Coordinates of C-alpha atoms and ligand atoms in Angstrom, one line a residue:
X174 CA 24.6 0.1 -1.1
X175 CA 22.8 -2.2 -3.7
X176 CA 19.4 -2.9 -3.2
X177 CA 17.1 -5.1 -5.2
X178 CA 13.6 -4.2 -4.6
X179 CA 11.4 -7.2 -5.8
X180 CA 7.3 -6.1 -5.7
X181 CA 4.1 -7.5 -7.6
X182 CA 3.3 -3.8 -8.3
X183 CA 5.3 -0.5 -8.6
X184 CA 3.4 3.1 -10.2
X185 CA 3.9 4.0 -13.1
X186 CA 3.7 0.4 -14.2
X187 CA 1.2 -1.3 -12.2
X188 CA -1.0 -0.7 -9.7
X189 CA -4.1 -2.2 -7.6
X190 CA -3.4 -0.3 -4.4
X191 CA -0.9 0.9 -1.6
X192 CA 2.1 -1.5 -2.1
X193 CA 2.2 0.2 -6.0
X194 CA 3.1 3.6 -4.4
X195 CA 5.2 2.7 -2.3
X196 CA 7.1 0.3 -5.0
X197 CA 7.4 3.3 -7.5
X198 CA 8.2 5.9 -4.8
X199 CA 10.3 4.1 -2.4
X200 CA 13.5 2.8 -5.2
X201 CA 13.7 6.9 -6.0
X202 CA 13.7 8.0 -2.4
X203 CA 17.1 5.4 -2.0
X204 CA 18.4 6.5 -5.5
X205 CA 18.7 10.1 -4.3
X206 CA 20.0 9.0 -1.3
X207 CA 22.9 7.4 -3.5
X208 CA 22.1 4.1 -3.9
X209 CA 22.5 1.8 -6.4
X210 CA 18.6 0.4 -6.3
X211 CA 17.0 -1.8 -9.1
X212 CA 13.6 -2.7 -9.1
X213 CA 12.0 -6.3 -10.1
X214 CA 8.4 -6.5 -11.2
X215 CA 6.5 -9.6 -12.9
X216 CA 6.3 -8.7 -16.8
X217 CA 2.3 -8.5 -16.6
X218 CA 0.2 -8.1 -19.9
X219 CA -1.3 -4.9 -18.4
X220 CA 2.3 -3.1 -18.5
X221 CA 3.0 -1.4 -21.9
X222 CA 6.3 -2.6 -22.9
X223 CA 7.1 -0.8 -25.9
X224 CA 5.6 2.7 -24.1
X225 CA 7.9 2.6 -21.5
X226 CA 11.1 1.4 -23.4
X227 CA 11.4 -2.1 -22.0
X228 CA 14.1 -4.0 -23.6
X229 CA 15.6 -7.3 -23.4
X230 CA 19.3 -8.0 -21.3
X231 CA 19.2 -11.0 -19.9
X232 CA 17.6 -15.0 -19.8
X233 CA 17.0 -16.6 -17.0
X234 CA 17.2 -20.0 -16.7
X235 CA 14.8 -20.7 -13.5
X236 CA 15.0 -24.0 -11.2
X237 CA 11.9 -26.3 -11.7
X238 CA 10.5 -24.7 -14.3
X239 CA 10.4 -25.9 -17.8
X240 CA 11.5 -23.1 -19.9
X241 CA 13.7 -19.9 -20.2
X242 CA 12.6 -16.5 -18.6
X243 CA 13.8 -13.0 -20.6
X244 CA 14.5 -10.5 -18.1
X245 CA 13.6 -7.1 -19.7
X246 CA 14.9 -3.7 -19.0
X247 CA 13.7 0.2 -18.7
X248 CA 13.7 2.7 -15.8
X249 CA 11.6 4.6 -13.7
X250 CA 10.6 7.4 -15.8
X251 CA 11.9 10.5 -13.4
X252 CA 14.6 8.6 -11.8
X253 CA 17.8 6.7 -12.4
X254 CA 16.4 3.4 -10.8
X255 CA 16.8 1.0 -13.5
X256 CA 13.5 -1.9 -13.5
X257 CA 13.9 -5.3 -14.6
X258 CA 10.1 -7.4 -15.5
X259 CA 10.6 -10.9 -16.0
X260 CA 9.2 -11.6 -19.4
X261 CA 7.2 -15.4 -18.9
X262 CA 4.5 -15.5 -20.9
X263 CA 2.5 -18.4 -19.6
X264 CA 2.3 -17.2 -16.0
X265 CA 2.1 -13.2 -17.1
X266 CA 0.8 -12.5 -20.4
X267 CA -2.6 -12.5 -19.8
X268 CA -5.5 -9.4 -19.7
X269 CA -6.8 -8.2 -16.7
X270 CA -5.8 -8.2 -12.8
X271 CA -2.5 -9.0 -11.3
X272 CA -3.7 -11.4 -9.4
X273 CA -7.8 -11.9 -9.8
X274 CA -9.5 -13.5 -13.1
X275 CA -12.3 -12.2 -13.9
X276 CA -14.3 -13.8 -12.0
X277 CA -12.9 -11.8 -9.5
X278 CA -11.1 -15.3 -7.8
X279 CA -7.4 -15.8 -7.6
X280 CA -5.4 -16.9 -10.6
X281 CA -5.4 -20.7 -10.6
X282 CA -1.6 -20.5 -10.6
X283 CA -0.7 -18.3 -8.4
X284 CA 1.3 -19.9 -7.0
X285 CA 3.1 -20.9 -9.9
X286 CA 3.5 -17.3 -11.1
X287 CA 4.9 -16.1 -8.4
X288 CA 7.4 -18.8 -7.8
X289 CA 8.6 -17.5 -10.9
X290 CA 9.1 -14.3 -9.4
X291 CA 10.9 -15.6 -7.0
X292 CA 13.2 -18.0 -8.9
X293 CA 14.6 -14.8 -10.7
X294 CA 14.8 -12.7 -7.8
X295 CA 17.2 -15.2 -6.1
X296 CA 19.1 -15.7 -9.9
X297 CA 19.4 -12.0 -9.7
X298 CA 20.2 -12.0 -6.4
X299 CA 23.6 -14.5 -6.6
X300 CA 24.4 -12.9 -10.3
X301 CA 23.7 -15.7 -12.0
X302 CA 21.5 -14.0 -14.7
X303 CA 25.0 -12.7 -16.6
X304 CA 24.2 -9.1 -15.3
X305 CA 27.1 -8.3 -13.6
X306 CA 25.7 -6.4 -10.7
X307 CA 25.6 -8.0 -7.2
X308 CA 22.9 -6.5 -4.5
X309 CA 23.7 -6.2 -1.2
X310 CA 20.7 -6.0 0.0
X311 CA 17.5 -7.8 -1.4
X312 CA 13.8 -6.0 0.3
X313 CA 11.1 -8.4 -0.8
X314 CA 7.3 -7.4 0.2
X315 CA 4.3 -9.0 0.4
X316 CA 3.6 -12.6 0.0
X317 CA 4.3 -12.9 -3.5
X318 CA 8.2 -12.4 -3.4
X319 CA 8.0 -14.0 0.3
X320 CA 10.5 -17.4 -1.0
X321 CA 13.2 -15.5 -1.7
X322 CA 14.5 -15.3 1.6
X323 CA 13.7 -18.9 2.1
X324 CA 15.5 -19.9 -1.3
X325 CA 17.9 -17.8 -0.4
X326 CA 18.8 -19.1 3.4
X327 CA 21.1 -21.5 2.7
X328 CA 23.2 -19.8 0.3
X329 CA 26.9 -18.8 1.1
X330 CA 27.6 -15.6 0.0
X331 CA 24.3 -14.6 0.0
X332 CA 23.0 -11.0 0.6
X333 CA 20.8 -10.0 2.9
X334 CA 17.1 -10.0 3.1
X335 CA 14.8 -7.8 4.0
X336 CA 11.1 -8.5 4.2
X337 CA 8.5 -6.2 3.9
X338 CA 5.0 -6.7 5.6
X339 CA 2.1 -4.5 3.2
X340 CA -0.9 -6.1 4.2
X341 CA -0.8 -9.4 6.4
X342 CA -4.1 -10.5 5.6
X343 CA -2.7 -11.7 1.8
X344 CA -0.4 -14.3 2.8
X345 CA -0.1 -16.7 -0.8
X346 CA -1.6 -19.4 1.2
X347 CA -2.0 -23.1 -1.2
X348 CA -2.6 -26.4 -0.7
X349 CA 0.4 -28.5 0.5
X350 CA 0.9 -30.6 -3.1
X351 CA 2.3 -27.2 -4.6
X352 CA 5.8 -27.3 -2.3
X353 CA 6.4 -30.3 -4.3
X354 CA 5.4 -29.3 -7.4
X355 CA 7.2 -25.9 -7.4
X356 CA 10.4 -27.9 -6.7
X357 CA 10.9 -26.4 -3.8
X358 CA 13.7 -28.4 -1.3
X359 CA 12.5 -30.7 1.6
X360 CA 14.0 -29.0 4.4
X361 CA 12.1 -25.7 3.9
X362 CA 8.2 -28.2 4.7
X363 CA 7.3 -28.2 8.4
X364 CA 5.9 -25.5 10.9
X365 CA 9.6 -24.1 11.4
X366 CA 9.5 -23.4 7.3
X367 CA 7.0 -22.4 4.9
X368 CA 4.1 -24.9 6.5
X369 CA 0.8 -23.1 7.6
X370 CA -1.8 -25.7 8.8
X371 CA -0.8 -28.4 5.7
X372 CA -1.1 -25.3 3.7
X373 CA 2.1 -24.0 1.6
X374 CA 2.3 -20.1 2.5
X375 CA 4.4 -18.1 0.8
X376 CA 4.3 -15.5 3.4
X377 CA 5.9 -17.6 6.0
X378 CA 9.4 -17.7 4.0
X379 CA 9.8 -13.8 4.4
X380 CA 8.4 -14.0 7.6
X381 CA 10.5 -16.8 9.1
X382 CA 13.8 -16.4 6.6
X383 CA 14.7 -12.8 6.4
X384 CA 17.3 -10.7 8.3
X385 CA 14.6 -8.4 9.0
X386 CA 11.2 -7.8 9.0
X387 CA 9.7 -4.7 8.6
X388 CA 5.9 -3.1 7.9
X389 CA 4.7 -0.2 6.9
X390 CA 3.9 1.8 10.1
X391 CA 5.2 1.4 14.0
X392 CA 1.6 1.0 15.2
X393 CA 0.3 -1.9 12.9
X394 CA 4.1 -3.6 13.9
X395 CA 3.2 -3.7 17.6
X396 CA -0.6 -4.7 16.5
X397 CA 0.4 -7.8 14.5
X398 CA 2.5 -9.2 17.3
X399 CA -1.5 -9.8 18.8
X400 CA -4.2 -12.5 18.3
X401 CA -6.4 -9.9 17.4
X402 CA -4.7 -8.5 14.3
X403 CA -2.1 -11.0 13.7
X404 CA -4.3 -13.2 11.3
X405 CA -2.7 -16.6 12.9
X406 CA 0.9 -15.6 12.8
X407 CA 1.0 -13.6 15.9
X408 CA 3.6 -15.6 17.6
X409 CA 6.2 -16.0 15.2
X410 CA 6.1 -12.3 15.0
X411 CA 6.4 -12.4 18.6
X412 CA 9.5 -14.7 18.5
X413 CA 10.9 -12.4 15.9
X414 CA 10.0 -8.9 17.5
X415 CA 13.7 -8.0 18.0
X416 CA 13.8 -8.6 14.7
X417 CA 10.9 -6.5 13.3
X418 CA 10.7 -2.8 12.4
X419 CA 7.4 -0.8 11.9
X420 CA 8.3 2.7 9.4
X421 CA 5.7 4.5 8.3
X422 CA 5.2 4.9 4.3
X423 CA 6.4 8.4 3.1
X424 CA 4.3 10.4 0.4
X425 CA 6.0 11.2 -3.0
X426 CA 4.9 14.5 -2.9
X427 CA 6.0 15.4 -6.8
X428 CA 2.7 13.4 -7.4
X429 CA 0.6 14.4 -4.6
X430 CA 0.9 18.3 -4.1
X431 CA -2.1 20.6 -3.9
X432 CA 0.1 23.4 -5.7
X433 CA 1.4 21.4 -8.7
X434 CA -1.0 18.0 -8.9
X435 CA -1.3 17.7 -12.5
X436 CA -4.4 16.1 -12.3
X437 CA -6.6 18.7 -10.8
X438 CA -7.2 22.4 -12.6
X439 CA -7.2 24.5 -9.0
X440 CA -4.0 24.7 -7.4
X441 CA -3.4 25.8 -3.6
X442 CA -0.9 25.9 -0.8
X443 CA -0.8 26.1 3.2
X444 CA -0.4 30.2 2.0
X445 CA -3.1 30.6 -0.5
X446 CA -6.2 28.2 0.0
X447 CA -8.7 30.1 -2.7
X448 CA -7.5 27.2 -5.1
X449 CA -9.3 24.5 -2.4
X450 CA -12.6 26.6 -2.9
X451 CA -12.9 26.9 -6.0
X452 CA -11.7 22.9 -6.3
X453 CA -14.6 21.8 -4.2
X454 CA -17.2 23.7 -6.5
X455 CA -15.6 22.0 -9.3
X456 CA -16.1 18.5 -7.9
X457 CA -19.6 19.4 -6.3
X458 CA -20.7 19.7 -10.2
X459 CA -19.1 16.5 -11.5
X460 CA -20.3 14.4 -8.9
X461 CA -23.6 16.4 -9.4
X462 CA -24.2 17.7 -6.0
X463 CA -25.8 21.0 -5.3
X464 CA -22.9 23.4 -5.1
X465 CA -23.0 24.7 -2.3
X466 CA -19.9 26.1 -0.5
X467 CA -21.2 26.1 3.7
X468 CA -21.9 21.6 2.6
X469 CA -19.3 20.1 4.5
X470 CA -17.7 17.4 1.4
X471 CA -16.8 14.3 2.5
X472 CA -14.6 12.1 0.6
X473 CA -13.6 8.5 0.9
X474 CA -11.6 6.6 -2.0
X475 CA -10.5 3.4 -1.3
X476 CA -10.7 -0.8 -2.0
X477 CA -14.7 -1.5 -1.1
X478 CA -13.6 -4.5 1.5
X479 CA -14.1 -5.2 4.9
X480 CA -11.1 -4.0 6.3
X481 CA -11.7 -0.9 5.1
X482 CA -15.0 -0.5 6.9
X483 CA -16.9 0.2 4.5
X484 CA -19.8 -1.2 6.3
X485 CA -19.5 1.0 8.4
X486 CA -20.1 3.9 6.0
X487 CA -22.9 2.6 4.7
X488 CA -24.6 2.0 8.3
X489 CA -23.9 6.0 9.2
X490 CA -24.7 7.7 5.9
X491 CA -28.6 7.5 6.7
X492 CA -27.8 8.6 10.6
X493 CA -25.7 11.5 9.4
X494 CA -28.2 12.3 6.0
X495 CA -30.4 15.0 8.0
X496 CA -27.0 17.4 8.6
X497 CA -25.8 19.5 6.4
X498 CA -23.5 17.5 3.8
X499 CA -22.3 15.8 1.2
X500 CA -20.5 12.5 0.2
X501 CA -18.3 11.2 -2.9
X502 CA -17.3 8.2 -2.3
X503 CA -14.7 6.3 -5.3
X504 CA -13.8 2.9 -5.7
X505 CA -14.3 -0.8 -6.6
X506 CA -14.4 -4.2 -4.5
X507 CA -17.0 -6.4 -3.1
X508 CA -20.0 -6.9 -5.3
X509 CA -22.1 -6.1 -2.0
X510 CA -20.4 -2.9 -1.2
X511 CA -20.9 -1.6 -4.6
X512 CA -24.4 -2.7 -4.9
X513 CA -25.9 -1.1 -1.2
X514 CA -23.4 2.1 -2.3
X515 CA -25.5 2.0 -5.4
X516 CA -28.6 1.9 -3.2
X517 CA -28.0 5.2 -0.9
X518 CA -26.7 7.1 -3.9
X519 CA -30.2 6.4 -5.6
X520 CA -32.1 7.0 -2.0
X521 CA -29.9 10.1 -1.5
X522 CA -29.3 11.9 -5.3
X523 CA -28.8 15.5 -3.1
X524 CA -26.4 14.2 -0.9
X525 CA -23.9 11.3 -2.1
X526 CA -21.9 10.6 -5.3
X527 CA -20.8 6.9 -5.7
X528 CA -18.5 6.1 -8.2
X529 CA -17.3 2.5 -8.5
X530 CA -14.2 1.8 -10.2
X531 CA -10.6 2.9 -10.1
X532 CA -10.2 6.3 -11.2
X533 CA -6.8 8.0 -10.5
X534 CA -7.7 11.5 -11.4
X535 CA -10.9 11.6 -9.8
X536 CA -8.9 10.1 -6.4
X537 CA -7.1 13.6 -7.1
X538 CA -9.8 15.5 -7.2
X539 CA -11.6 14.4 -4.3
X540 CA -8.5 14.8 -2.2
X541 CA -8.3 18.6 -3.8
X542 CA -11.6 19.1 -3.5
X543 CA -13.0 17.6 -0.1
X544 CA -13.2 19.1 3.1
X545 CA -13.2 16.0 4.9
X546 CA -11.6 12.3 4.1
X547 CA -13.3 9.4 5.6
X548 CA -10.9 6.4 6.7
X549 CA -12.6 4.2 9.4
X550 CA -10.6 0.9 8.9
X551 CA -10.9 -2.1 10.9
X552 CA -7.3 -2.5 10.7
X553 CA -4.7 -0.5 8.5
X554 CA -1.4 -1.3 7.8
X555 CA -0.6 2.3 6.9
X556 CA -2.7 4.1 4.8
X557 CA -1.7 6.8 2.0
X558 CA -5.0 8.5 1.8
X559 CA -4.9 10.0 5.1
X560 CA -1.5 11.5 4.2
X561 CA -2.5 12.9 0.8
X562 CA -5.3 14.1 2.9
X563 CA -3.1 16.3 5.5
X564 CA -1.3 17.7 2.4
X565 CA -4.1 18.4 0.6
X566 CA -6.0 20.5 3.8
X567 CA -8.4 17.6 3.7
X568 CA -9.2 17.0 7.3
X569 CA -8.9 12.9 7.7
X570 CA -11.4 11.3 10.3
X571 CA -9.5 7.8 10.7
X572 CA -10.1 5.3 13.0
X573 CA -7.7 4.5 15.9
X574 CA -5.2 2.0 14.0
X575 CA -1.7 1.0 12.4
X576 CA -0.3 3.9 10.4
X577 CA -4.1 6.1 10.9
X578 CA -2.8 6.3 14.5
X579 CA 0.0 7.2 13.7
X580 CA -0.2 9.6 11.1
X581 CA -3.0 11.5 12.2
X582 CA -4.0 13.8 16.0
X583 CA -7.2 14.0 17.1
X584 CA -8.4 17.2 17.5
X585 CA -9.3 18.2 21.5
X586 CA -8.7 20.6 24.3
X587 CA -4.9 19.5 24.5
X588 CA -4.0 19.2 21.0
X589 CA -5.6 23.1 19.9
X590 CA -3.9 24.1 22.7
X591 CA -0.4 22.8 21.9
X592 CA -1.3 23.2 17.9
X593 CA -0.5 19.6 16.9
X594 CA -4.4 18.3 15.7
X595 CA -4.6 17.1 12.2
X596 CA -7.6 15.8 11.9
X597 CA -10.7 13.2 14.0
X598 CA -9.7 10.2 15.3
X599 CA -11.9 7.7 16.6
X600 CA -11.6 4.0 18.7
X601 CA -14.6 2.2 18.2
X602 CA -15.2 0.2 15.0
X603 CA -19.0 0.3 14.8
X604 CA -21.3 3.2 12.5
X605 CA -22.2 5.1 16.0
X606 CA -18.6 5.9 16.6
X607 CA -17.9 6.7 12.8
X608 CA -21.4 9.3 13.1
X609 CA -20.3 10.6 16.4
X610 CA -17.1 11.4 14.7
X611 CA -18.1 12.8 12.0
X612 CA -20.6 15.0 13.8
X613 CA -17.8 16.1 16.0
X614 CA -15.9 17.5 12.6
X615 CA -19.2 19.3 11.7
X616 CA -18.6 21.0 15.0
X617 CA -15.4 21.8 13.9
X618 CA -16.2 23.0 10.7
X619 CA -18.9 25.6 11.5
X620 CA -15.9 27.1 13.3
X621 CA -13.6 28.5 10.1
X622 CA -10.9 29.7 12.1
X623 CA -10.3 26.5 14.1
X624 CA -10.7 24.3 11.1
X625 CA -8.4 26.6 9.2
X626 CA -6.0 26.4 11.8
X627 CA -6.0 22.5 11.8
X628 CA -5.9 22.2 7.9
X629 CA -3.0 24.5 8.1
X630 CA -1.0 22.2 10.5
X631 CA -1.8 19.1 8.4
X632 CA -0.9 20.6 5.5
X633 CA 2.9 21.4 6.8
X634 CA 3.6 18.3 7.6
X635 CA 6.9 16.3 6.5
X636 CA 5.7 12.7 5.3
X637 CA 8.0 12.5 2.8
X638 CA 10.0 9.1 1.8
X639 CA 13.1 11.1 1.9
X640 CA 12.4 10.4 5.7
X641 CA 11.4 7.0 5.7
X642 CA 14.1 6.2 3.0
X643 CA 17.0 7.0 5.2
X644 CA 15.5 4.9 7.6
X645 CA 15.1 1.9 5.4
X646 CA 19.2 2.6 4.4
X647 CA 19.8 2.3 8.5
X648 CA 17.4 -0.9 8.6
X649 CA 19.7 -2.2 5.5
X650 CA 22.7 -2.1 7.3
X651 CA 21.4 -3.8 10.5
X652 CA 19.7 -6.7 8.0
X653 CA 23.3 -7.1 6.9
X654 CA 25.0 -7.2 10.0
X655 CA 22.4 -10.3 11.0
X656 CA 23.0 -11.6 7.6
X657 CA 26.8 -11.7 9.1
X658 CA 26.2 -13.0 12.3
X659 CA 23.9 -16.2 10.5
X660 CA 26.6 -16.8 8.2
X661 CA 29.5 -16.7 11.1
X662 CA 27.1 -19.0 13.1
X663 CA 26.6 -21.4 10.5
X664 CA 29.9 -21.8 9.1
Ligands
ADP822 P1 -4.5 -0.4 0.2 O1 -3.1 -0.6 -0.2 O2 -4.9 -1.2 1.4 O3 -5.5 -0.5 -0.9 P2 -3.6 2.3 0.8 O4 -4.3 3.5 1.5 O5 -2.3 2.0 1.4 O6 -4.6 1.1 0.8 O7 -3.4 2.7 -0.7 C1 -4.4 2.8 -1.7 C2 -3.9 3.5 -2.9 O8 -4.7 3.2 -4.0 C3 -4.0 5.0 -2.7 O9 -3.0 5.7 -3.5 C4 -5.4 5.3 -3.3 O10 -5.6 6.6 -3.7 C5 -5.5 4.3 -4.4 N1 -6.8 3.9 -4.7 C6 -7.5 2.9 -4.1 N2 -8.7 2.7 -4.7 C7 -8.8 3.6 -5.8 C8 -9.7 3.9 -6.8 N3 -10.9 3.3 -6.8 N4 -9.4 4.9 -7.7 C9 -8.2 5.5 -7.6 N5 -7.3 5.3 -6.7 C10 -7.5 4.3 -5.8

């Protein structure tokens, strides 16, 4: 099959969270299933063209907008899965964040920039960009390739679309004057189309338009269908249940392994677990925390936002401060997160590392290191850190949601019974719940052959994408089977 795989971010090349893994991982996992997948990415400043071989094949000449687009071409760098950036210089060639100034507020042309993205993903799409490949198959995800499907409705001959739900609070939403602006035709305006409450939302065209939707764990599929996690779009999900898929992310495990990471110096497996030890010591002394093996090490890495419940960290590190543990705690978000993090890190020198900013290696070595991994998000799509976590005999306390539900057993009386706990989970979002759970792995932990036991069973299981992958190919062919059945009823 050909599949065009259109993202805003795909590792190696670009990154600001989950949707980059799963763009860099996911292309491979279908190429060594045998299929012909090419990736399209926006040609941002921030990706070094001449380091990873880019060169140009192709111009694009993109509806409604007043110039010429270069496509450029390289590959993945351990796979045969060619990727194509379109090279626009006014909406791309800029420092900084995909998507934020640096202010930290949206580009003021979003929209514009990733109409762009769109444009060539639909010239790609019908070969009109002299390359003389055809996809099948075009999975668009997230907001910011969510017109393609919409461009593409109408279009005999089309292929079929597949859309791709990461995170369904980001839906591109603008005001109205930009559908006319971006050229975009009449009969896609109104609540059937890409209208959101006289907003434009770019969301809406993968959401109403494609053959299929799909996002990124079972749980958080059934969850969006709800007023309570469904961020206003609840019933058109519900209207297109039959038509929506939830399959959970896989892990590319040649980058996250305990007994080959190249980013950590102690290596371990399910077999031999000295490397873990001597790991934690290691990061007890960078993050300069007493080293002290019997500290239960808590890690947490992660976006600083709400939905991530941060808040909620904050709120139980001084309730949990007089037992005996540590926490290192990386990322970047809110100023307000950062600051208070700042705060208890100061209050508490003995007991917490913060580190704010985004930190790839040190995200390895906390998940090599820790003994715990702290997830308690109000609402999560999937989650990757819980599954490094598992493989990485870093016992995950998640909260009870989307792909953490999913992905993760609570340890009781059943589950040590039947040997399937991985890890804590927990229901309530509030700090008592997150404490109560965390106290309950402390429990846990002064218990080594138990916890052993558990990290042992995490650390065996199977989340890779080869998994996932296949089922993407089977979601592919039921996309184009609907794709048939519109064009059959139409014509
Ligand atoms: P989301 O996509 O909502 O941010 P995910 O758990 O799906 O959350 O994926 C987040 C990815 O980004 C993981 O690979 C995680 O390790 C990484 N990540 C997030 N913040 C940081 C950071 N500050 N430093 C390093 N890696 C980070």
């Amino acid at each position: 099959m050909k599949i065009l795989f259109v993202a805003s971010e795909a590792t190696p090349f670009i990154k600001t969270g989950g949707l980059a893994d799963v763009g860099g991982s996911l292309p491979k996992a279908l190429a060594a299933l045998g299929h012909d997948v090419r990736i399209l990415l926006p040609g941002y400043q921030a990706i070094a063209i001449h380091d990873h071989g880019f060169k140009v094949v192709a111009d694009l000449t993109l509806p409604s907008i007043g110039g010429t687009a270069r496509l450029l071409q390289s590959r993945l760098p351990d796979a045969a899965v060619p990727v194509w950036l379109v090279d626009y210089p006014p909406a791309y060639d800029r420092p900084g964040h995909p998507y934020l100034d640096a202010q930290g507020r949206e580009w003021y042309d979003n929209a514009e920039r990733f109409a762009i993205l769109c444009r060539a993903g639909c010239s790609i799409a019908m070969n009109d960009a002299d390359l003389d490949w055809r996809p099948d198959v075009v999975h668009c995800n997230d907001w910011q390739s969510g017109l393609i499907p919409a461009l593409l409705g109408n279009e005999p001959e089309r292929p079929a679309t597949v859309f791709t739900i990461h995170n369904l609070a980001y839906q591109g939403l603008f005001p109205a004057d930009r559908f006319e602006s971006l050229g975009l035709p009449a009969h896609l305006w109104g609540i059937e189309g890409l209208e959101f409450y006289d907003n434009l939302s770019f969301i809406k065209g993968g959401l109403v338009f494609a053959d299929w939707i799909t996002t990124v764990s079972p749980s958080y599929a059934a969850e969006i269908c709800t007023p309570e996690y469904g961020c206003g779009l609840d019933s058109l999900l519900s209207q297109r249940r039959d038509r929506l898929t939830g399959i959970l992310n896989g892990v590319d495990y040649d980058v996250w392994n305990p007994a080959t990471d190249t980013l950590t110096t102690n290596h371990f497996d399910v077999a031999d677990l000295d490397g873990k030890k001597a790991s934690k010591q290691d990061l007890q002394r960078l993050a300069g925390l007493p080293a002290d093996p019997d500290a239960a090490l808590i890690g947490t890495v992660g976006r600083l936002v709400e939905q991530k419940g941060v808040d909620l960290i904050t709120a139980a590190i001084p309730q949990l401060m007089p037992r005996k543990l540590q926490f290192i705690i990386l990322g970047s978000g809110e100023a307000r997160f950062e600051q208070r993090l700042r705060e208890l890190a100061d209050r508490y020198p003995q007991q917490l590392a913060v580190f704010i900013g985004y930190n790839e290696s040190l995200a390895h070595q906390i998940e090599s290191g820790a003994d715990m991994f702290l997830m308690p998000s109000r609402f999560e799509p999937c989650g990757l850190n819980q599954l490094y976590s598992l493989r990485y005999g870093t016992l995950p306390i998640v909260r009870s949601t989307g792909g953490l539900k999913d992905s993760v057993v609570d340890t009781n009386a059943a589950t040590l019974a039947d040997g399937t706990a991985s890890g804590i989970v927990f229901a309530e979002a509030s700090s008592e719940a997150l404490a109560e759970a965390v106290r309950r792995a402390l429990t846990l932990y002064s218990d080594p052959a138990r916890w052993r036991q558990i990290m042992r069973h995490g650390m065996q299981q199977d989340f890779s994408w080869r998994r996932s992958a296949t089922r993407y190919v089977g979601l592919y062919r039921r996309a184009l089977a609907a794709a048939d059945d519109r064009g059959e009823s139409k014509g």
